[in-house]
PDB file of C-alpha atoms in Angstrom:
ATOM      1  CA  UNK A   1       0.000   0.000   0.000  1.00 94.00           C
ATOM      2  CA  UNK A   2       2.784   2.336   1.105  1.00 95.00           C
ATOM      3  CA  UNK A   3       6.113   1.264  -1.150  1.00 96.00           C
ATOM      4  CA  UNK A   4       8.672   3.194   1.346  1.00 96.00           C
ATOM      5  CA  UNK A   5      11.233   3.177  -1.228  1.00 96.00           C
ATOM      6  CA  UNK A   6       9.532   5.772  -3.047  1.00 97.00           C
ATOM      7  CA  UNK A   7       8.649   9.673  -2.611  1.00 96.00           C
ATOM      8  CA  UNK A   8       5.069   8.764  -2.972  1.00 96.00           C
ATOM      9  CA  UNK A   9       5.122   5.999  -0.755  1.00 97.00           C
ATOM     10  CA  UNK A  10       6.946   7.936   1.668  1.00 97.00           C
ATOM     11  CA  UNK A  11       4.436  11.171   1.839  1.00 96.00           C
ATOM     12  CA  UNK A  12       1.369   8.743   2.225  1.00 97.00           C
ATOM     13  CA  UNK A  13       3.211   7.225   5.114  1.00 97.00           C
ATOM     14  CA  UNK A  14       4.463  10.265   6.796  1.00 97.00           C
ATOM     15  CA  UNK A  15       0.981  11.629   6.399  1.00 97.00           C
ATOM     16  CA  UNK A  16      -1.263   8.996   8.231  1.00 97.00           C
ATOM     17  CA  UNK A  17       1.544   8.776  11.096  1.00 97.00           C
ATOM     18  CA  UNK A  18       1.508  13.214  11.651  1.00 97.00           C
ATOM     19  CA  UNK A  19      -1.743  13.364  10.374  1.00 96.00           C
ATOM     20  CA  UNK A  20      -4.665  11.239   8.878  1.00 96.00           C
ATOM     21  CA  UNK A  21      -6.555  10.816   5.238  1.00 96.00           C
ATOM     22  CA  UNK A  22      -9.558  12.101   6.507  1.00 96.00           C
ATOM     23  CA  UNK A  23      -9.454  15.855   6.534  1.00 94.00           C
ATOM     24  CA  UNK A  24     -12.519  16.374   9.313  1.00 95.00           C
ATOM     25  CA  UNK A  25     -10.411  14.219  11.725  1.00 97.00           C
ATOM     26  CA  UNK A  26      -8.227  15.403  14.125  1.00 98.00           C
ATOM     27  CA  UNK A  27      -4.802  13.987  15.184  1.00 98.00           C
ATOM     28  CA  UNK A  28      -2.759  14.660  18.396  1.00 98.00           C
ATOM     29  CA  UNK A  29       0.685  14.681  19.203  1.00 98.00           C
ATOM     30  CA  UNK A  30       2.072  14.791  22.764  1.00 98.00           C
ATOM     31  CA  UNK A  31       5.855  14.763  24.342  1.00 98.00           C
ATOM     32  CA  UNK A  32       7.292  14.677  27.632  1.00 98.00           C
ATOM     33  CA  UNK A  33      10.590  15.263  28.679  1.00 98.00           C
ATOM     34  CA  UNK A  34      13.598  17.580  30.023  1.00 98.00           C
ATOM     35  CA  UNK A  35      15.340  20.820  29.281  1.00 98.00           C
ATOM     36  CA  UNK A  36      18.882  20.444  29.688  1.00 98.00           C
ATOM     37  CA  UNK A  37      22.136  22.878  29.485  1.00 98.00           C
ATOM     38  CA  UNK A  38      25.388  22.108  28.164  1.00 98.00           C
ATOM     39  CA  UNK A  39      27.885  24.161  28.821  1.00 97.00           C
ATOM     40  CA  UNK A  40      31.657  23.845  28.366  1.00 97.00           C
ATOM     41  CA  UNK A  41      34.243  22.721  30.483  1.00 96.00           C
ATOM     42  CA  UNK A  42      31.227  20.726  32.265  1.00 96.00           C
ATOM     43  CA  UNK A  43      28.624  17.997  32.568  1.00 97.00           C
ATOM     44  CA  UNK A  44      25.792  18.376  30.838  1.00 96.00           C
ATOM     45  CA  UNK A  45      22.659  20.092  33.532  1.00 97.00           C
ATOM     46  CA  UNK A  46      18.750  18.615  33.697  1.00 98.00           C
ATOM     47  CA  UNK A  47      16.928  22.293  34.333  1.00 98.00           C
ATOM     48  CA  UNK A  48      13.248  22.126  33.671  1.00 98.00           C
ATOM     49  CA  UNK A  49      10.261  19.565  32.225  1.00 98.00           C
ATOM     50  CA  UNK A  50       8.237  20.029  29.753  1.00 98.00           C
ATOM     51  CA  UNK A  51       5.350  18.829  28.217  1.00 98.00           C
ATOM     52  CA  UNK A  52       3.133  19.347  25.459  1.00 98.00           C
ATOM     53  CA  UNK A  53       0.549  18.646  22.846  1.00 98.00           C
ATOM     54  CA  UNK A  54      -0.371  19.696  19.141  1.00 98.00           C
ATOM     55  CA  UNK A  55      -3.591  18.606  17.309  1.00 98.00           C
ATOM     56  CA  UNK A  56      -3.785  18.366  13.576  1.00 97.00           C
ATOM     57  CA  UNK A  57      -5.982  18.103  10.447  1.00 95.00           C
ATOM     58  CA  UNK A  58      -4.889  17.194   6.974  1.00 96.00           C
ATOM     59  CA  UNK A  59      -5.969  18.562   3.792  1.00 94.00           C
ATOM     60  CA  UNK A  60      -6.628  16.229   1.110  1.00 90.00           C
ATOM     61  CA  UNK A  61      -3.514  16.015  -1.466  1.00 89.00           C
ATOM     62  CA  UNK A  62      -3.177  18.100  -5.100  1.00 91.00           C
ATOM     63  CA  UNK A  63      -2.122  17.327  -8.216  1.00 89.00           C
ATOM     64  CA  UNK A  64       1.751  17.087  -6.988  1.00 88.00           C
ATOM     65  CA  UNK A  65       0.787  14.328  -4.535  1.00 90.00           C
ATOM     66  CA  UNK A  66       1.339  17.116  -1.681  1.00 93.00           C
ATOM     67  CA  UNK A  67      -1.110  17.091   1.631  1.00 95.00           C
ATOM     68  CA  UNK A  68      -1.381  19.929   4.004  1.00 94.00           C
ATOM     69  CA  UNK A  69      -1.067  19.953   7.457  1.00 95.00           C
ATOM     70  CA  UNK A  70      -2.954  22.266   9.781  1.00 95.00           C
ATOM     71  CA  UNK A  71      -1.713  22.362  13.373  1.00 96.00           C
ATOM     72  CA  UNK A  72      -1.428  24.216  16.425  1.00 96.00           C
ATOM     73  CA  UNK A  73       1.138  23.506  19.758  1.00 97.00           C
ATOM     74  CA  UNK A  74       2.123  23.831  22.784  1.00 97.00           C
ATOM     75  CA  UNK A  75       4.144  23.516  25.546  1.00 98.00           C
ATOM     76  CA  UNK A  76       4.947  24.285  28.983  1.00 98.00           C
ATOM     77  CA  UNK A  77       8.227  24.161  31.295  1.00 98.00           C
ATOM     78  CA  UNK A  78       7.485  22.249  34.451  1.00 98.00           C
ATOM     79  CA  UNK A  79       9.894  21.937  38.058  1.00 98.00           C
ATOM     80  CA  UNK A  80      11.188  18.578  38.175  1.00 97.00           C
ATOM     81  CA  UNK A  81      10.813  18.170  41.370  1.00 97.00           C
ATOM     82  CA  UNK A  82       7.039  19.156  42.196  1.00 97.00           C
ATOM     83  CA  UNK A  83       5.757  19.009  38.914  1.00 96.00           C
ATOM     84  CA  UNK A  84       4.017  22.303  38.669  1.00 97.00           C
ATOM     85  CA  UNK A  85       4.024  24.509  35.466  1.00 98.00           C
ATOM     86  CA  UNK A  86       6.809  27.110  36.016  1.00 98.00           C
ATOM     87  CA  UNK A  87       5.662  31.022  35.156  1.00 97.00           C
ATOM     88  CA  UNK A  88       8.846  32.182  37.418  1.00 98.00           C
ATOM     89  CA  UNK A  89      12.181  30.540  37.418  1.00 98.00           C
ATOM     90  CA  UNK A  90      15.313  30.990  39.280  1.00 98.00           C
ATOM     91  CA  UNK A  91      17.956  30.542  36.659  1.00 98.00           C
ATOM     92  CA  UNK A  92      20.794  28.013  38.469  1.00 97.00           C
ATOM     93  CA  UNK A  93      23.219  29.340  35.741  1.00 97.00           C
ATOM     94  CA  UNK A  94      22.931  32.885  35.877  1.00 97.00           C
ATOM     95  CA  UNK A  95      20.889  32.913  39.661  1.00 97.00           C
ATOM     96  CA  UNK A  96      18.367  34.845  38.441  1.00 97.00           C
ATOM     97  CA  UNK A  97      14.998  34.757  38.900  1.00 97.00           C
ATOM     98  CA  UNK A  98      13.288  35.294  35.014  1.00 98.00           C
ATOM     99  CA  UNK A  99       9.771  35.362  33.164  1.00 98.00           C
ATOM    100  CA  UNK A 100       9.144  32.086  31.790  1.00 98.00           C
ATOM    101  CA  UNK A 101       7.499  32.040  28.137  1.00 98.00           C
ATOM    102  CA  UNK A 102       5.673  28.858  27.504  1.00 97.00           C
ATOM    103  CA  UNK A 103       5.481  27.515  23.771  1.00 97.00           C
ATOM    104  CA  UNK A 104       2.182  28.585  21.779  1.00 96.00           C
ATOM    105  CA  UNK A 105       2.888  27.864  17.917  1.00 94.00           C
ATOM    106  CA  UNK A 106       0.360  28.661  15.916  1.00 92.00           C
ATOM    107  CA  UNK A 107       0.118  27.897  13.129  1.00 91.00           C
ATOM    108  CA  UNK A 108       2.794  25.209  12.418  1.00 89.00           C
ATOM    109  CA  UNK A 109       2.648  24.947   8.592  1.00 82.00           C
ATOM    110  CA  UNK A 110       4.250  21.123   6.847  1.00 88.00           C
ATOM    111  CA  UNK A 111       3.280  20.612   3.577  1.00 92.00           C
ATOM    112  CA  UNK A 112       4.016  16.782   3.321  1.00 94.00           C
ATOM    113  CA  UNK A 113       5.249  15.898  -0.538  1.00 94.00           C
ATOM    114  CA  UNK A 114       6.746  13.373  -2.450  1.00 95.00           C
ATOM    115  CA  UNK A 115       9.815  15.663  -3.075  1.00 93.00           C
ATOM    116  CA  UNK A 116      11.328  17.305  -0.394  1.00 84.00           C
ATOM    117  CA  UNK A 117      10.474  21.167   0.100  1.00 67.00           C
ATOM    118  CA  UNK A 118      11.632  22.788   3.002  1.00 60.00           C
ATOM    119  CA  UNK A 119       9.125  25.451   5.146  1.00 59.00           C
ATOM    120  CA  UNK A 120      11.465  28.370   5.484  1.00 62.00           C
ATOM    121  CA  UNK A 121      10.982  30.255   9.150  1.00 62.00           C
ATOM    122  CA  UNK A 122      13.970  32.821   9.530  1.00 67.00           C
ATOM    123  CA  UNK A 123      16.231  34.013   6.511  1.00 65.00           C
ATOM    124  CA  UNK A 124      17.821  31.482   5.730  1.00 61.00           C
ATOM    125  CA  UNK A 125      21.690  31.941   5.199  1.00 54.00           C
ATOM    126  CA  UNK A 126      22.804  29.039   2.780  1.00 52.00           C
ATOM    127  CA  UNK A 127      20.696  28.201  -0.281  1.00 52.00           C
ATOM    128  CA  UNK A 128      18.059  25.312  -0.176  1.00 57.00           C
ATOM    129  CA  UNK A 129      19.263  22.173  -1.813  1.00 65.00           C
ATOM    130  CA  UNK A 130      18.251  21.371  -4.756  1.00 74.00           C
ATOM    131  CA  UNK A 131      15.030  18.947  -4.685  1.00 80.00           C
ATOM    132  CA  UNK A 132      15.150  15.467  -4.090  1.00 89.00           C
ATOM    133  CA  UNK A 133      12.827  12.719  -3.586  1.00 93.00           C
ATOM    134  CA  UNK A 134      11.303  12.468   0.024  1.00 95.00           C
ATOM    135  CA  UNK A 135      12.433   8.936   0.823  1.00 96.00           C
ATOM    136  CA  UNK A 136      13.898   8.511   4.356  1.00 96.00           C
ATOM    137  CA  UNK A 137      15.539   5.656   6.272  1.00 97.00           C
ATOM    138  CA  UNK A 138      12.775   3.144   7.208  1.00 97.00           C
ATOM    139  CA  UNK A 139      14.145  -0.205   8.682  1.00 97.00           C
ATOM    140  CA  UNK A 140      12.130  -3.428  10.002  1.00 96.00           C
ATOM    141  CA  UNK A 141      12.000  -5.420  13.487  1.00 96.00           C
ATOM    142  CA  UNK A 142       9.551  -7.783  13.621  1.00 96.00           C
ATOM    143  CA  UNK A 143       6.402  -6.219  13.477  1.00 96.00           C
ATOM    144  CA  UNK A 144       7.603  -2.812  14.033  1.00 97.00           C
ATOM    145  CA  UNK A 145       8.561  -0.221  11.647  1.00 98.00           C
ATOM    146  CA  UNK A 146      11.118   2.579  12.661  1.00 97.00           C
ATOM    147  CA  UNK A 147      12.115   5.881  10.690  1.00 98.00           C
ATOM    148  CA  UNK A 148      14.352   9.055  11.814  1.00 96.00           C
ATOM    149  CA  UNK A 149      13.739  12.209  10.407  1.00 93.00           C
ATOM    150  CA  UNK A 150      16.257  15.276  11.149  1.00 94.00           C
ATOM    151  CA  UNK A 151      15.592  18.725  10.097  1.00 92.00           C
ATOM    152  CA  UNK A 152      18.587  21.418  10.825  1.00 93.00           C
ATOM    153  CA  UNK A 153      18.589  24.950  10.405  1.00 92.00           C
ATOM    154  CA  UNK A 154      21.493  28.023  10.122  1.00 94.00           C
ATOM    155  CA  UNK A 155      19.833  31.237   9.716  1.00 93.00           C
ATOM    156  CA  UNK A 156      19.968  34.912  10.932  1.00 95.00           C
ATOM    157  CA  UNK A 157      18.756  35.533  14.435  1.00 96.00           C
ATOM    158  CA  UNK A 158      15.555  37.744  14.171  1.00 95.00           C
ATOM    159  CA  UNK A 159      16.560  39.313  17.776  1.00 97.00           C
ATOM    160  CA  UNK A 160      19.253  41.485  16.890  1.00 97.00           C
ATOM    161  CA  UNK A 161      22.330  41.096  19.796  1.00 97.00           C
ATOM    162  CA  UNK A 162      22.642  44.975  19.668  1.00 97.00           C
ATOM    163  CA  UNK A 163      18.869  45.515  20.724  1.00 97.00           C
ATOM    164  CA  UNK A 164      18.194  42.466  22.861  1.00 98.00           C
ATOM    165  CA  UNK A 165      21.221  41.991  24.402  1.00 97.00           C
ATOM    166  CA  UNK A 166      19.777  40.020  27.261  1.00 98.00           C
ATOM    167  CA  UNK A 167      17.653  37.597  24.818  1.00 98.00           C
ATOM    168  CA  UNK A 168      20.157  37.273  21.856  1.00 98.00           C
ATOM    169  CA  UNK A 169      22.376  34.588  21.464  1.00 97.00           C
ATOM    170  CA  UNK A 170      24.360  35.856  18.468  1.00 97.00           C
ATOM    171  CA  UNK A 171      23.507  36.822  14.876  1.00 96.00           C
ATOM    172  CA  UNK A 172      23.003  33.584  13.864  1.00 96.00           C
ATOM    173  CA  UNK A 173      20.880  30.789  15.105  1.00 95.00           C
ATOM    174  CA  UNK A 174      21.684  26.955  14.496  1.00 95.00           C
ATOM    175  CA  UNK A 175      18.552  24.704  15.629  1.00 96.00           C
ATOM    176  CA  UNK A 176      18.404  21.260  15.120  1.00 97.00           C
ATOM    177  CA  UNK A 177      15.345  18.948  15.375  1.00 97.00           C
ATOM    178  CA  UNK A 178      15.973  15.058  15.248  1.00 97.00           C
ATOM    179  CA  UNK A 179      12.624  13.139  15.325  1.00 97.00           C
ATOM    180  CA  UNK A 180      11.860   9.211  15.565  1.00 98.00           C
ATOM    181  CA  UNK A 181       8.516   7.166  14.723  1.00 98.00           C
ATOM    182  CA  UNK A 182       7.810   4.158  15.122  1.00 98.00           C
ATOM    183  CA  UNK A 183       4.744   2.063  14.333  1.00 98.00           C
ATOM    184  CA  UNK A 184       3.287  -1.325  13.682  1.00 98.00           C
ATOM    185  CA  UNK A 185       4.118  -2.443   9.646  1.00 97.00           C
ATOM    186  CA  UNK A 186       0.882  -4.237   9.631  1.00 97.00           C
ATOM    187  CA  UNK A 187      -0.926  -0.876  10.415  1.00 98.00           C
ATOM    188  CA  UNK A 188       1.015   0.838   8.091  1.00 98.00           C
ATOM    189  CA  UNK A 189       0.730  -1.529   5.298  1.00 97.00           C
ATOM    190  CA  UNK A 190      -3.587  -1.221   5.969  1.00 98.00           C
ATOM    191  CA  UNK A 191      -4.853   1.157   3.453  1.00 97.00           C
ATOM    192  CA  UNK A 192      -8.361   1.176   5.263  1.00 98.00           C
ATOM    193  CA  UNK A 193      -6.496   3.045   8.339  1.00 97.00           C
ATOM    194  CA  UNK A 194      -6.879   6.517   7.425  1.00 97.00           C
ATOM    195  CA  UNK A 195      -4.630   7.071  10.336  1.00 98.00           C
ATOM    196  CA  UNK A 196      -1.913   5.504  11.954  1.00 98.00           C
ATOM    197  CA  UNK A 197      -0.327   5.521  15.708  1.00 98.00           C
ATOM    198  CA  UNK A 198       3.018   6.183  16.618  1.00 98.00           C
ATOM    199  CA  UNK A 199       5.627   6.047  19.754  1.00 98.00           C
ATOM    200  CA  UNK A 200       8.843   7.849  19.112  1.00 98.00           C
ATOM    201  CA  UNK A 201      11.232  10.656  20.422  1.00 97.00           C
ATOM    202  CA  UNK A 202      12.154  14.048  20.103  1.00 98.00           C
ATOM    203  CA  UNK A 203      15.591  15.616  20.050  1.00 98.00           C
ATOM    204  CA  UNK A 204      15.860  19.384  19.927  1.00 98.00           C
ATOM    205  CA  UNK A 205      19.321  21.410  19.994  1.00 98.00           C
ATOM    206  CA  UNK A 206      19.017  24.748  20.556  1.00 98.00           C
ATOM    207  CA  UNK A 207      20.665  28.102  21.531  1.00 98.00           C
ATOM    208  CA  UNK A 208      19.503  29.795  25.063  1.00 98.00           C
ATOM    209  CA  UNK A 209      15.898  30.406  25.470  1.00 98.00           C
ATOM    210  CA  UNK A 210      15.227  34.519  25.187  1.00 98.00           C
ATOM    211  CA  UNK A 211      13.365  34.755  28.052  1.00 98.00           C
ATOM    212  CA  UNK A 212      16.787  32.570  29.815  1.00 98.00           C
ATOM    213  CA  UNK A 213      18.587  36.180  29.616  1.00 98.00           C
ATOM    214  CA  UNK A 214      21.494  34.127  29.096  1.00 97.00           C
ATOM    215  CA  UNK A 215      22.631  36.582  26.229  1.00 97.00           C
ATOM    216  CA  UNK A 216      25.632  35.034  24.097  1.00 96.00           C
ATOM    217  CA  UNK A 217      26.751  32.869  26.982  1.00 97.00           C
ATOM    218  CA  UNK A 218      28.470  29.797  25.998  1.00 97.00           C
ATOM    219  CA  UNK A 219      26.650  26.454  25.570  1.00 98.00           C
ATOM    220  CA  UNK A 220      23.332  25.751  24.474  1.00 98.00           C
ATOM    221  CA  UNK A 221      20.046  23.904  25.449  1.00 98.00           C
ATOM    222  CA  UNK A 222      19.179  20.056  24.470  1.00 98.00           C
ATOM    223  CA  UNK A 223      15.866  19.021  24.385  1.00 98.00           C
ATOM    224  CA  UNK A 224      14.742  15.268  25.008  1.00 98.00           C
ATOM    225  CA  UNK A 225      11.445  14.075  25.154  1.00 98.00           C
ATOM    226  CA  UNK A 226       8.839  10.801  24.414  1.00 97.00           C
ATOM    227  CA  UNK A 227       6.775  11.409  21.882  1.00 98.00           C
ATOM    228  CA  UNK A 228       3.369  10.183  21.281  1.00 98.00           C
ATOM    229  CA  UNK A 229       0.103  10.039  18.879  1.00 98.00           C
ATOM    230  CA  UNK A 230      -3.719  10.088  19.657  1.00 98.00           C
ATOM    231  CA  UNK A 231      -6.823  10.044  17.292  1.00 97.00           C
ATOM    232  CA  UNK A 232      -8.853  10.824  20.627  1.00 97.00           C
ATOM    233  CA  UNK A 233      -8.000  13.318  23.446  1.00 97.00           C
ATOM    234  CA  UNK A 234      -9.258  10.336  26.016  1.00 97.00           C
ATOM    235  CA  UNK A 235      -6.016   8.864  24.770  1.00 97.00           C
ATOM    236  CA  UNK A 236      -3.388  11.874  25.443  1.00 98.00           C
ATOM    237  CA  UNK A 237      -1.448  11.004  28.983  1.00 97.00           C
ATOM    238  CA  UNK A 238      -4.085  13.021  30.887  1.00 97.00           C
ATOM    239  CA  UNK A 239      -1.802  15.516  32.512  1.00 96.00           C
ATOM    240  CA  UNK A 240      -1.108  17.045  29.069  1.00 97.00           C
ATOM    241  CA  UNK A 241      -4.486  17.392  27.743  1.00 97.00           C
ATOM    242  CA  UNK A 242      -5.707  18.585  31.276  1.00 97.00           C
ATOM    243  CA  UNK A 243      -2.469  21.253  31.408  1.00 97.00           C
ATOM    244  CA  UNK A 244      -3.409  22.478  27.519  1.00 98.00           C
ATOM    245  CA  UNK A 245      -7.202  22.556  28.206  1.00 97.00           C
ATOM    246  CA  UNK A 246      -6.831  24.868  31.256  1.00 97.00           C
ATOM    247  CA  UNK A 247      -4.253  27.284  29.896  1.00 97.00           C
ATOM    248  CA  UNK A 248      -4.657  26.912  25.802  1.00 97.00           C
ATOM    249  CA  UNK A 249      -8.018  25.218  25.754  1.00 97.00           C
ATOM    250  CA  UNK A 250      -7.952  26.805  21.715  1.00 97.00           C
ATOM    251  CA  UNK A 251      -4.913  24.309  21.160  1.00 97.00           C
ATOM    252  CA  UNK A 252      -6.917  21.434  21.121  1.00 98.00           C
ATOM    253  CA  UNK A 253      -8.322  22.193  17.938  1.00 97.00           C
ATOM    254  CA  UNK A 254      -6.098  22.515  14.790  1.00 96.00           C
ATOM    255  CA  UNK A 255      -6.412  25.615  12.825  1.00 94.00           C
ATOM    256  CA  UNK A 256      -9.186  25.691   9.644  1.00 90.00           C
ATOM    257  CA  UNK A 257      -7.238  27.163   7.308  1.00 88.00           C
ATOM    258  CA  UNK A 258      -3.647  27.397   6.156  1.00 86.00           C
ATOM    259  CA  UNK A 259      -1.620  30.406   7.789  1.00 84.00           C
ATOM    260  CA  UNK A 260       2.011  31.862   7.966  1.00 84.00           C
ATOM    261  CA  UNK A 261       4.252  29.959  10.381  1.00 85.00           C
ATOM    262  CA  UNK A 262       6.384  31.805  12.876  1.00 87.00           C
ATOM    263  CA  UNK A 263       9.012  30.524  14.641  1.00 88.00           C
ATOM    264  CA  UNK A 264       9.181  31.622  18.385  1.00 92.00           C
ATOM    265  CA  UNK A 265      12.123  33.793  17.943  1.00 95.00           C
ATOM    266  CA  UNK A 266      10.062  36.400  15.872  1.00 93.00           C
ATOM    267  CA  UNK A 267       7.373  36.254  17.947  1.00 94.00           C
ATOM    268  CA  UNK A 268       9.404  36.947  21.385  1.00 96.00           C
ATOM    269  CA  UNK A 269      10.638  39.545  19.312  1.00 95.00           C
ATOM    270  CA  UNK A 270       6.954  40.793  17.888  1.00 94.00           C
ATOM    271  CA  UNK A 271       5.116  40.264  21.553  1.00 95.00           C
ATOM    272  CA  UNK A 272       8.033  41.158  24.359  1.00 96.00           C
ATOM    273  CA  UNK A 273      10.422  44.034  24.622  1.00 96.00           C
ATOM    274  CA  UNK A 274      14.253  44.224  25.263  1.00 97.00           C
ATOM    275  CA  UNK A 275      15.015  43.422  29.507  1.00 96.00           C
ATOM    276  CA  UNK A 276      16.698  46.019  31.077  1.00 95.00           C
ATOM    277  CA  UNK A 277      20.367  45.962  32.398  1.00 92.00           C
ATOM    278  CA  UNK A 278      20.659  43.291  35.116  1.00 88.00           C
ATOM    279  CA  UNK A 279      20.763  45.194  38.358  1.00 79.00           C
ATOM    280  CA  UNK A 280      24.777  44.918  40.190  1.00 76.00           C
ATOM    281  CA  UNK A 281      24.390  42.425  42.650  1.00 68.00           C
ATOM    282  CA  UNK A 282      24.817  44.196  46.693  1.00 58.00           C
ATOM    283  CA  UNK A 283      28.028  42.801  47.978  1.00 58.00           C
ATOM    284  CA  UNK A 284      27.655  40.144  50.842  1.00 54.00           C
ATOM    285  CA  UNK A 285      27.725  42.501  54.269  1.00 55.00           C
ATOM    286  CA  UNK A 286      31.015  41.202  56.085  1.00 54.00           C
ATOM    287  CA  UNK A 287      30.407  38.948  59.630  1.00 53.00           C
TER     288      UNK A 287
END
């Protein structure tokens, strides 16, 4: 049904494991895992959870075998040790107590194809690749399928160093997202499942968070979380969907119509202003 060593093959698949065949449906994905820093000259740090969901709709494919999908998500930064969603952190790196700003993406364009066309968010600073078939790196165990998909990114930082000198962590931003699915074969071989589960992880390399006020500080922030698909809310880990339908109840319905993605840095930059100066920290009064 799917031949996996084809573009075609490779877009139907992709679609019914992020998405589904029937547009009216909708189709969640959750994760759940840690922030950590890694900064030279020492072991890597776990800082913060987090946790979150996006729901998604597909429209049917064109002429160019290409479907659409329409999603919002979120996420939220948790303590580790209690649990709770964090709105105010104290930084252990800089010991500073800072604003957190939770993830609300929305829209998240992905046009799924049989030839590979990359969704650009910042300005890019090397030319796309020429195009090339969308076939990625499926292998076989038992009954279970498994594919990674990596997407990495080198573009200009929308948040200026000069003007947010707190937030910016350079001129130039290098993000990298490294994703894993797995599923059964059976289910994916089924052509009448319009839609088909998944279990997998994300792994998300970063620079510092704005609202971290690390500035151009060395090191950088890795991501690691379980990832997870529902065709039902019922079936989202309930602390997620109960989290998402307090705060973001709007994310648990994907968007109706194709928008303009924005990645988080421009919007920090479009919703929050420069911080001031950190204040000079009092000397400790002698004994």
């Amino acid at each position: 049904y799917a031949d996996l060593r084809t573009g075609a093959g490779n877009a139907l698949a992709m679609t019914r494991l992020v998405g589904g065949l029937d547009p009216k449906a909708i189709k969640y994905g959750w994760y759940t895992g840690r922030l950590m820093s890694v900064v030279p000259g020492s072991a890597g740090r776990d800082l913060v959870g987090v946790i979150g969901l996006g729901a998604a709709r597909t429209l049917p494919k064109d002429e160019q075998g290409r479907w659409q999908i329409l999603r919002r998500e979120c996420g939220f930064f948790f303590d580790l040790a209690s649990g709770e969603v964090l709105d105010r952190w104290r930084n252990p790196l800089t010991d500073e107590d800072v604003e957190v700003v939770h993830i609300a993406n929305d829209p998240v364009n992905q046009t799924i194809a049989p030839v590979r066309a990359g969704e650009q968010l910042y300005e890019q600073a090397v030319t796309q690749k020429a195009p090339e078939p969308f076939v990625l790196p499926w292998q076989q165990a038992g009954r279970r399928a498994f594919v990674e998909f990596h997407s990495h990114l080198w573009a200009r930082n929308p948040l200026d160093p000069a003007v947010w000198v707190r937030e910016s962590a350079g001129p130039m931003v290098q993000i990298s997202d490294m994703m894993t699915y797995t599923c059964d074969l059976g289910e994916l071989q089924d052509a009448s499942l319009p839609s088909v589960e998944y279990a997998g992880n994300w792994v998300h390399v970063r620079p510092w968070q704005p609202w971290m006020l690390m500035g151009a500080a060395p090191g950088h922030l890795l991501y690691h979380c379980f990832t997870g698909s529902a065709t039902r809310l019922d079936d989202v880990p309930p602390h997620i969907a109960a989290i998402v339908e307090k705060r973001l109840p709007a994310f648990l319905q994907p968007p109706d119509k194709p928008g303009r993605s924005e990645g988080s840095l421009s919007r920090y930059m479009r919703t929050r202003k420069p911080a001031p100066p950190r204040a000079p920290q009092s000397p400790s009064p002698s004994p």
